[in-house]
Tab-separated table of C-alpha atoms in Angstrom:
chain	number	residue	atom	x	y	z
A	1	UNK	CA	-46.480	-6.734	-3.874
A	2	UNK	CA	-49.041	-4.197	-2.508
A	3	UNK	CA	-47.872	-0.604	-2.393
A	4	UNK	CA	-47.071	0.454	1.227
A	5	UNK	CA	-48.008	3.650	2.835
A	6	UNK	CA	-45.487	6.513	2.566
A	7	UNK	CA	-44.179	8.952	5.038
A	8	UNK	CA	-46.290	11.655	3.466
A	9	UNK	CA	-49.372	9.677	4.449
A	10	UNK	CA	-48.710	10.331	8.064
A	11	UNK	CA	-49.612	13.596	9.939
A	12	UNK	CA	-46.692	16.022	10.268
A	13	UNK	CA	-47.236	16.319	13.963
A	14	UNK	CA	-46.916	12.521	14.343
A	15	UNK	CA	-43.702	12.381	12.291
A	16	UNK	CA	-42.349	15.261	14.381
A	17	UNK	CA	-43.130	13.329	17.558
A	18	UNK	CA	-41.347	10.280	16.220
A	19	UNK	CA	-38.335	12.263	15.273
A	20	UNK	CA	-38.012	13.865	18.734
A	21	UNK	CA	-38.019	10.398	20.203
A	22	UNK	CA	-35.390	9.083	17.761
A	23	UNK	CA	-38.013	6.830	16.192
A	24	UNK	CA	-38.571	5.982	12.539
A	25	UNK	CA	-41.548	4.129	11.026
A	26	UNK	CA	-40.443	1.058	9.118
A	27	UNK	CA	-43.160	0.615	6.575
A	28	UNK	CA	-42.383	3.642	4.336
A	29	UNK	CA	-38.818	2.345	3.826
A	30	UNK	CA	-39.514	-1.472	4.012
A	31	UNK	CA	-39.230	-1.996	0.231
A	32	UNK	CA	-35.891	-0.129	0.209
A	33	UNK	CA	-34.194	-2.339	2.867
A	34	UNK	CA	-36.011	-5.492	1.735
A	35	UNK	CA	-36.655	-5.189	-1.948
A	36	UNK	CA	-38.552	-8.005	-3.607
A	37	UNK	CA	-36.675	-11.001	-5.233
A	38	UNK	CA	-33.187	-9.474	-5.364
A	39	UNK	CA	-31.107	-6.631	-3.803
A	40	UNK	CA	-31.061	-3.114	-5.323
A	41	UNK	CA	-27.179	-2.650	-5.269
A	42	UNK	CA	-25.475	0.690	-5.121
A	43	UNK	CA	-22.540	-0.915	-6.913
A	44	UNK	CA	-22.740	-0.279	-10.637
A	45	UNK	CA	-20.818	-1.904	-13.410
A	46	UNK	CA	-17.624	0.148	-13.832
A	47	UNK	CA	-14.248	-0.159	-15.502
A	48	UNK	CA	-10.940	1.527	-14.876
A	49	UNK	CA	-8.301	1.563	-17.617
A	50	UNK	CA	-4.631	1.353	-16.914
A	51	UNK	CA	-3.674	3.592	-19.740
A	52	UNK	CA	-5.491	6.338	-17.878
A	53	UNK	CA	-4.389	5.396	-14.405
A	54	UNK	CA	-0.624	4.906	-15.009
A	55	UNK	CA	0.342	8.527	-16.044
A	56	UNK	CA	-1.577	9.919	-13.157
A	57	UNK	CA	-0.047	7.517	-10.775
A	58	UNK	CA	3.454	8.301	-12.010
A	59	UNK	CA	2.573	12.033	-11.702
A	60	UNK	CA	1.598	11.335	-8.077
A	61	UNK	CA	5.096	9.973	-7.569
A	62	UNK	CA	6.476	13.354	-8.700
A	63	UNK	CA	4.080	15.360	-6.671
A	64	UNK	CA	4.094	13.464	-3.372
A	65	UNK	CA	7.161	11.811	-1.777
A	66	UNK	CA	6.529	8.508	-0.109
A	67	UNK	CA	7.308	10.092	3.309
A	68	UNK	CA	4.263	12.365	2.852
A	69	UNK	CA	2.038	9.618	1.489
A	70	UNK	CA	2.880	6.567	3.475
A	71	UNK	CA	1.026	4.622	0.747
A	72	UNK	CA	0.944	6.262	-2.680
A	73	UNK	CA	-2.398	5.060	-4.008
A	74	UNK	CA	-5.021	6.129	-6.469
A	75	UNK	CA	-8.370	4.549	-5.410
A	76	UNK	CA	-10.621	2.876	-8.011
A	77	UNK	CA	-13.868	4.301	-6.776
A	78	UNK	CA	-17.302	3.141	-7.896
A	79	UNK	CA	-19.532	6.132	-8.670
A	80	UNK	CA	-22.577	4.193	-7.547
A	81	UNK	CA	-21.283	4.503	-3.992
A	82	UNK	CA	-20.046	8.131	-4.347
A	83	UNK	CA	-16.414	8.671	-5.231
A	84	UNK	CA	-15.681	10.157	-1.840
A	85	UNK	CA	-16.526	6.873	-0.165
A	86	UNK	CA	-13.660	5.070	-1.920
A	87	UNK	CA	-15.598	1.825	-2.460
A	88	UNK	CA	-15.496	-0.504	-5.518
A	89	UNK	CA	-18.431	-2.434	-3.814
A	90	UNK	CA	-20.029	-2.519	-0.433
A	91	UNK	CA	-17.182	-4.932	0.723
A	92	UNK	CA	-14.210	-4.305	-1.658
A	93	UNK	CA	-11.769	-1.501	-1.881
A	94	UNK	CA	-9.482	-1.204	-4.932
A	95	UNK	CA	-6.375	0.909	-5.304
A	96	UNK	CA	-3.416	1.189	-7.687
A	97	UNK	CA	-0.256	1.594	-5.604
A	98	UNK	CA	3.054	3.043	-6.865
A	99	UNK	CA	6.537	2.338	-5.339
A	100	UNK	CA	9.539	4.081	-6.918
A	101	UNK	CA	13.040	2.717	-6.932
A	102	UNK	CA	14.755	2.670	-3.507
A	103	UNK	CA	11.596	3.730	-1.788
A	104	UNK	CA	10.211	2.033	1.262
A	105	UNK	CA	6.599	2.193	2.452
A	106	UNK	CA	6.947	1.902	6.271
A	107	UNK	CA	5.770	-0.958	8.333
A	108	UNK	CA	2.279	-0.853	9.749
A	109	UNK	CA	-0.551	-3.177	10.436
A	110	UNK	CA	-4.319	-2.625	10.269
A	111	UNK	CA	-7.592	-4.403	10.832
A	112	UNK	CA	-8.700	-4.702	7.099
A	113	UNK	CA	-7.329	-7.627	5.219
A	114	UNK	CA	-5.407	-6.778	2.036
A	115	UNK	CA	-3.837	-8.525	-0.914
A	116	UNK	CA	-1.552	-7.182	-3.675
A	117	UNK	CA	-1.838	-8.248	-7.318
A	118	UNK	CA	1.360	-7.143	-9.052
A	119	UNK	CA	0.700	-5.161	-12.244
A	120	UNK	CA	4.099	-4.232	-13.658
A	121	UNK	CA	7.699	-3.646	-12.709
A	122	UNK	CA	10.420	-5.678	-10.971
A	123	UNK	CA	12.619	-5.382	-7.885
A	124	UNK	CA	9.980	-4.745	-5.193
A	125	UNK	CA	9.048	-6.925	-2.290
A	126	UNK	CA	6.649	-7.020	0.662
A	127	UNK	CA	7.701	-8.153	4.074
A	128	UNK	CA	4.916	-9.719	6.100
A	129	UNK	CA	5.807	-10.582	9.712
A	130	UNK	CA	9.390	-11.076	8.700
A	131	UNK	CA	8.582	-13.051	5.600
A	132	UNK	CA	10.028	-11.459	2.517
A	133	UNK	CA	7.803	-11.882	-0.510
A	134	UNK	CA	9.198	-10.954	-3.903
A	135	UNK	CA	6.703	-9.059	-6.075
A	136	UNK	CA	6.643	-10.233	-9.708
A	137	UNK	CA	4.057	-9.690	-12.359
A	138	UNK	CA	0.820	-11.561	-11.585
A	139	UNK	CA	1.911	-12.685	-8.106
A	140	UNK	CA	-0.670	-12.483	-5.306
A	141	UNK	CA	0.650	-11.294	-1.946
A	142	UNK	CA	-1.370	-11.506	1.240
A	143	UNK	CA	-1.243	-8.963	4.022
A	144	UNK	CA	-3.866	-10.256	6.431
A	145	UNK	CA	-5.592	-8.395	9.261
A	146	UNK	CA	-3.361	-7.480	12.173
A	147	UNK	CA	-0.099	-8.576	10.554
A	148	UNK	CA	2.881	-6.210	10.258
A	149	UNK	CA	3.922	-5.450	6.634
A	150	UNK	CA	6.053	-3.021	4.644
A	151	UNK	CA	7.000	-2.566	0.988
A	152	UNK	CA	10.535	-2.065	-0.331
A	153	UNK	CA	12.019	-1.553	-3.728
A	154	UNK	CA	15.567	-2.632	-4.817
A	155	UNK	CA	14.978	-2.319	-8.530
A	156	UNK	CA	15.431	0.510	-10.924
A	157	UNK	CA	12.022	1.039	-12.423
A	158	UNK	CA	8.557	1.938	-10.921
A	159	UNK	CA	6.554	-0.945	-9.607
A	160	UNK	CA	2.706	-0.827	-9.572
A	161	UNK	CA	0.291	-3.257	-7.977
A	162	UNK	CA	-3.440	-3.516	-7.391
A	163	UNK	CA	-4.629	-3.456	-3.729
A	164	UNK	CA	-7.764	-5.169	-2.759
A	165	UNK	CA	-9.046	-4.701	0.855
A	166	UNK	CA	-12.211	-5.483	2.741
A	167	UNK	CA	-11.880	-1.880	4.039
A	168	UNK	CA	-15.572	-0.818	3.292
A	169	UNK	CA	-16.933	-3.647	5.430
A	170	UNK	CA	-14.466	-3.149	8.288
A	171	UNK	CA	-15.040	0.551	8.299
A	172	UNK	CA	-18.819	0.124	8.301
A	173	UNK	CA	-18.270	-2.079	11.382
A	174	UNK	CA	-16.418	0.778	13.035
A	175	UNK	CA	-13.472	-1.629	13.378
A	176	UNK	CA	-10.954	0.091	11.034
A	177	UNK	CA	-7.648	1.362	12.331
A	178	UNK	CA	-3.955	1.233	11.653
A	179	UNK	CA	-0.881	0.938	13.913
A	180	UNK	CA	2.579	2.166	12.730
A	181	UNK	CA	5.615	0.025	13.356
A	182	UNK	CA	9.369	-0.119	12.968
A	183	UNK	CA	11.485	-1.958	10.363
A	184	UNK	CA	10.938	-5.666	10.292
A	185	UNK	CA	13.718	-8.172	10.599
A	186	UNK	CA	13.518	-10.596	7.650
A	187	UNK	CA	13.317	-14.145	9.006
A	188	UNK	CA	12.327	-16.152	5.862
A	189	UNK	CA	11.591	-15.964	2.141
A	190	UNK	CA	7.956	-16.216	1.346
A	191	UNK	CA	8.091	-18.516	-1.639
A	192	UNK	CA	6.021	-21.388	-0.296
A	193	UNK	CA	8.164	-24.044	-2.011
A	194	UNK	CA	7.036	-26.695	0.355
A	195	UNK	CA	3.366	-26.270	-0.589
A	196	UNK	CA	4.183	-26.406	-4.278
A	197	UNK	CA	5.955	-29.684	-3.596
A	198	UNK	CA	2.785	-31.142	-1.987
A	199	UNK	CA	4.105	-31.113	1.581
A	200	UNK	CA	3.143	-29.085	4.725
A	201	UNK	CA	4.872	-28.596	8.014
A	202	UNK	CA	4.550	-31.499	10.431
A	203	UNK	CA	1.890	-30.854	12.949
A	204	UNK	CA	4.250	-30.487	15.915
A	205	UNK	CA	5.992	-27.710	14.051
A	206	UNK	CA	4.561	-24.411	15.375
A	207	UNK	CA	4.436	-21.403	13.122
A	208	UNK	CA	4.010	-17.913	14.357
A	209	UNK	CA	1.010	-17.274	12.004
A	210	UNK	CA	-0.886	-20.523	11.803
A	211	UNK	CA	-3.807	-19.029	9.936
A	212	UNK	CA	-1.772	-17.893	6.985
A	213	UNK	CA	0.923	-20.502	5.976
A	214	UNK	CA	1.442	-18.931	2.633
A	215	UNK	CA	1.761	-15.228	1.875
A	216	UNK	CA	3.002	-15.319	-1.749
A	217	UNK	CA	1.180	-17.026	-4.531
A	218	UNK	CA	3.513	-17.102	-7.568
A	219	UNK	CA	1.848	-16.302	-10.870
A	220	UNK	CA	4.283	-18.600	-12.658
A	221	UNK	CA	3.168	-21.564	-10.592
A	222	UNK	CA	-0.553	-20.546	-10.845
A	223	UNK	CA	-0.231	-20.287	-14.671
A	224	UNK	CA	1.179	-23.767	-14.810
A	225	UNK	CA	-1.804	-25.148	-13.054
A	226	UNK	CA	-4.204	-23.320	-15.432
A	227	UNK	CA	-2.254	-24.751	-18.402
A	228	UNK	CA	-2.498	-28.298	-16.921
A	229	UNK	CA	-6.212	-27.830	-16.569
A	230	UNK	CA	-6.436	-26.732	-20.221
A	231	UNK	CA	-4.583	-29.850	-21.313
A	232	UNK	CA	-6.797	-32.166	-19.272
A	233	UNK	CA	-9.421	-33.531	-21.635
A	234	UNK	CA	-11.603	-34.565	-18.760
A	235	UNK	CA	-11.854	-31.085	-17.217
A	236	UNK	CA	-15.303	-29.461	-17.559
A	237	UNK	CA	-16.306	-25.905	-17.076
A	238	UNK	CA	-14.231	-22.692	-17.005
A	239	UNK	CA	-10.491	-22.909	-16.617
A	240	UNK	CA	-10.467	-21.252	-13.118
A	241	UNK	CA	-8.486	-21.938	-10.005
A	242	UNK	CA	-8.956	-20.571	-6.491
A	243	UNK	CA	-6.310	-19.224	-4.116
A	244	UNK	CA	-6.693	-21.254	-0.901
A	245	UNK	CA	-5.037	-21.826	2.385
A	246	UNK	CA	-2.887	-24.879	1.523
A	247	UNK	CA	-3.261	-26.410	4.992
A	248	UNK	CA	-7.109	-26.124	5.304
A	249	UNK	CA	-8.332	-25.921	1.735
A	250	UNK	CA	-10.426	-22.858	2.646
A	251	UNK	CA	-10.216	-19.474	0.906
A	252	UNK	CA	-6.867	-17.810	1.479
A	253	UNK	CA	-8.595	-14.930	3.330
A	254	UNK	CA	-11.784	-14.787	5.370
A	255	UNK	CA	-13.760	-12.016	3.763
A	256	UNK	CA	-12.914	-11.803	0.088
A	257	UNK	CA	-12.250	-14.733	-2.202
A	258	UNK	CA	-9.656	-14.760	-5.027
A	259	UNK	CA	-9.262	-16.856	-8.177
A	260	UNK	CA	-7.472	-16.798	-11.558
A	261	UNK	CA	-9.258	-17.615	-14.813
A	262	UNK	CA	-7.899	-18.547	-18.268
A	263	UNK	CA	-9.808	-18.029	-21.560
A	264	UNK	CA	-8.625	-19.714	-24.737
A	265	UNK	CA	-8.409	-17.512	-27.958
A	266	UNK	CA	-11.960	-16.602	-29.071
A	267	UNK	CA	-13.488	-18.320	-26.077
A	268	UNK	CA	-16.621	-17.154	-24.332
A	269	UNK	CA	-17.328	-17.962	-20.657
A	270	UNK	CA	-20.824	-17.371	-19.374
A	271	UNK	CA	-20.955	-16.935	-15.625
A	272	UNK	CA	-24.007	-17.707	-13.513
A	273	UNK	CA	-25.521	-14.731	-11.603
A	274	UNK	CA	-24.121	-14.694	-8.045
A	275	UNK	CA	-25.262	-12.899	-4.956
A	276	UNK	CA	-21.937	-11.073	-4.554
A	277	UNK	CA	-20.185	-8.283	-6.454
A	278	UNK	CA	-17.072	-9.332	-8.436
A	279	UNK	CA	-13.941	-7.693	-9.710
A	280	UNK	CA	-12.164	-8.703	-12.822
A	281	UNK	CA	-8.483	-7.629	-13.402
A	282	UNK	CA	-6.635	-8.648	-16.608
A	283	UNK	CA	-3.252	-10.171	-15.744
A	284	UNK	CA	-2.408	-10.722	-19.461
A	285	UNK	CA	-4.333	-10.542	-22.705
A	286	UNK	CA	-7.569	-8.875	-23.486
A	287	UNK	CA	-11.196	-9.620	-22.672
A	288	UNK	CA	-14.565	-8.164	-23.310
A	289	UNK	CA	-16.657	-8.132	-20.146
A	290	UNK	CA	-20.310	-8.113	-21.026
A	291	UNK	CA	-22.498	-7.115	-17.989
A	292	UNK	CA	-26.169	-7.308	-18.694
A	293	UNK	CA	-26.507	-4.633	-21.443
A	294	UNK	CA	-23.016	-3.029	-20.981
A	295	UNK	CA	-19.699	-3.905	-22.610
A	296	UNK	CA	-16.196	-3.225	-21.297
A	297	UNK	CA	-13.222	-3.981	-23.403
A	298	UNK	CA	-10.254	-4.609	-21.082
A	299	UNK	CA	-6.656	-5.002	-21.886
A	300	UNK	CA	-3.662	-5.969	-19.727
A	301	UNK	CA	-3.838	-4.262	-16.220
A	302	UNK	CA	-7.432	-2.938	-16.781
A	303	UNK	CA	-10.031	-3.665	-13.977
A	304	UNK	CA	-13.824	-3.879	-13.888
A	305	UNK	CA	-16.297	-4.268	-11.066
A	306	UNK	CA	-19.796	-5.767	-11.490
A	307	UNK	CA	-22.754	-5.936	-9.084
A	308	UNK	CA	-24.508	-8.827	-7.620
A	309	UNK	CA	-26.757	-11.086	-9.772
A	310	UNK	CA	-25.436	-9.581	-12.999
A	311	UNK	CA	-25.462	-11.668	-16.208
A	312	UNK	CA	-21.768	-11.784	-17.098
A	313	UNK	CA	-20.028	-12.973	-20.231
A	314	UNK	CA	-16.193	-13.007	-20.519
A	315	UNK	CA	-15.203	-12.951	-24.150
A	316	UNK	CA	-11.636	-13.367	-25.370
A	317	UNK	CA	-11.771	-11.672	-28.788
A	318	UNK	CA	-7.966	-12.097	-29.470
A	319	UNK	CA	-5.947	-14.940	-30.900
A	320	UNK	CA	-3.922	-15.194	-27.614
A	321	UNK	CA	-4.954	-16.678	-24.205
A	322	UNK	CA	-6.221	-14.292	-21.658
A	323	UNK	CA	-5.652	-14.463	-17.907
A	324	UNK	CA	-8.087	-12.744	-15.464
A	325	UNK	CA	-7.636	-12.285	-11.730
A	326	UNK	CA	-11.033	-12.384	-9.923
A	327	UNK	CA	-12.028	-11.011	-6.455
A	328	UNK	CA	-15.450	-11.520	-5.010
A	329	UNK	CA	-17.462	-11.304	-1.737
A	330	UNK	CA	-18.476	-14.925	-1.570
A	331	UNK	CA	-16.474	-15.939	1.570
A	332	UNK	CA	-18.197	-13.484	3.869
A	333	UNK	CA	-21.550	-14.068	2.339
A	334	UNK	CA	-21.188	-17.856	2.879
A	335	UNK	CA	-20.266	-17.281	6.465
A	336	UNK	CA	-23.389	-15.150	6.931
A	337	UNK	CA	-25.581	-17.728	5.106
A	338	UNK	CA	-26.662	-15.275	2.336
A	339	UNK	CA	-24.672	-16.524	-0.633
A	340	UNK	CA	-26.615	-17.958	-3.597
A	341	UNK	CA	-26.158	-18.654	-7.321
A	342	UNK	CA	-29.022	-18.386	-9.857
A	343	UNK	CA	-29.686	-19.672	-13.340
A	344	UNK	CA	-29.191	-17.336	-16.250
A	345	UNK	CA	-32.163	-15.729	-17.893
């Protein structure tokens, strides 16, 4: 493409007149906002290692009581966006949250959608609109936009989970806020047994939250599905399942998509370049994430974020299966009509 004129090519008096009128010439910045062929992301390939996070998170538990923190979280910030902006990507926020025994993170609701991927510990739960969801290793818990939720802990060891929110997007839209609430009355257990059995509520049955029939996705059940795929000789492609709304078949949330992927021992999965940033979090096992010319060696509870259109290889270098939780921005991109997948170079 032909080089466009720069701001320096314009007379200073003309630029000053534009500035005084709150006007900006487009052409000097056109290639920045509309780069040729593909975006120029601020998101850079980054990894966060649990062995470094955990001691700092436990120290936070000693330094700051839950009453002073409300949510005791260390944010996994992508340096490409500036650490102070608390972004993993332009759409996704990541945080490692700690709840100590007998603590309660008080009820509130907020405009950003959130999920919790349980990393370690037992005895905690999340109550969402009266639905009590146990939090066990590998479980995915939804706390959608506008729904009351709180966290409690009846166990005797620290519980840690990964938060994924669409906070950067909602904040950019100037739509981000939180409302505090009182203690919720538990009305049901969020196990979703009826969906696992292949049945749904009859249509004349009215639920309070029709958009979100299932709040807890059990890792034990998800792992069974992955193993069934692995045993199916007719299955082609990566061993990956998507977390969906069981009544509609759509993504379980509206902005960010979630899936779980299994790699056999010594298996390599080559992913096609996609127009969205992606997050990879190791539920169990170990995996090498090769991103263009970078390599990240991840173990259990480690997390990585990669930018759009990256060439990604997931390599299980061990003699044990590896299970990876994936978050990506494809649902919102599909709604906006900008999602695409390209062939590898």
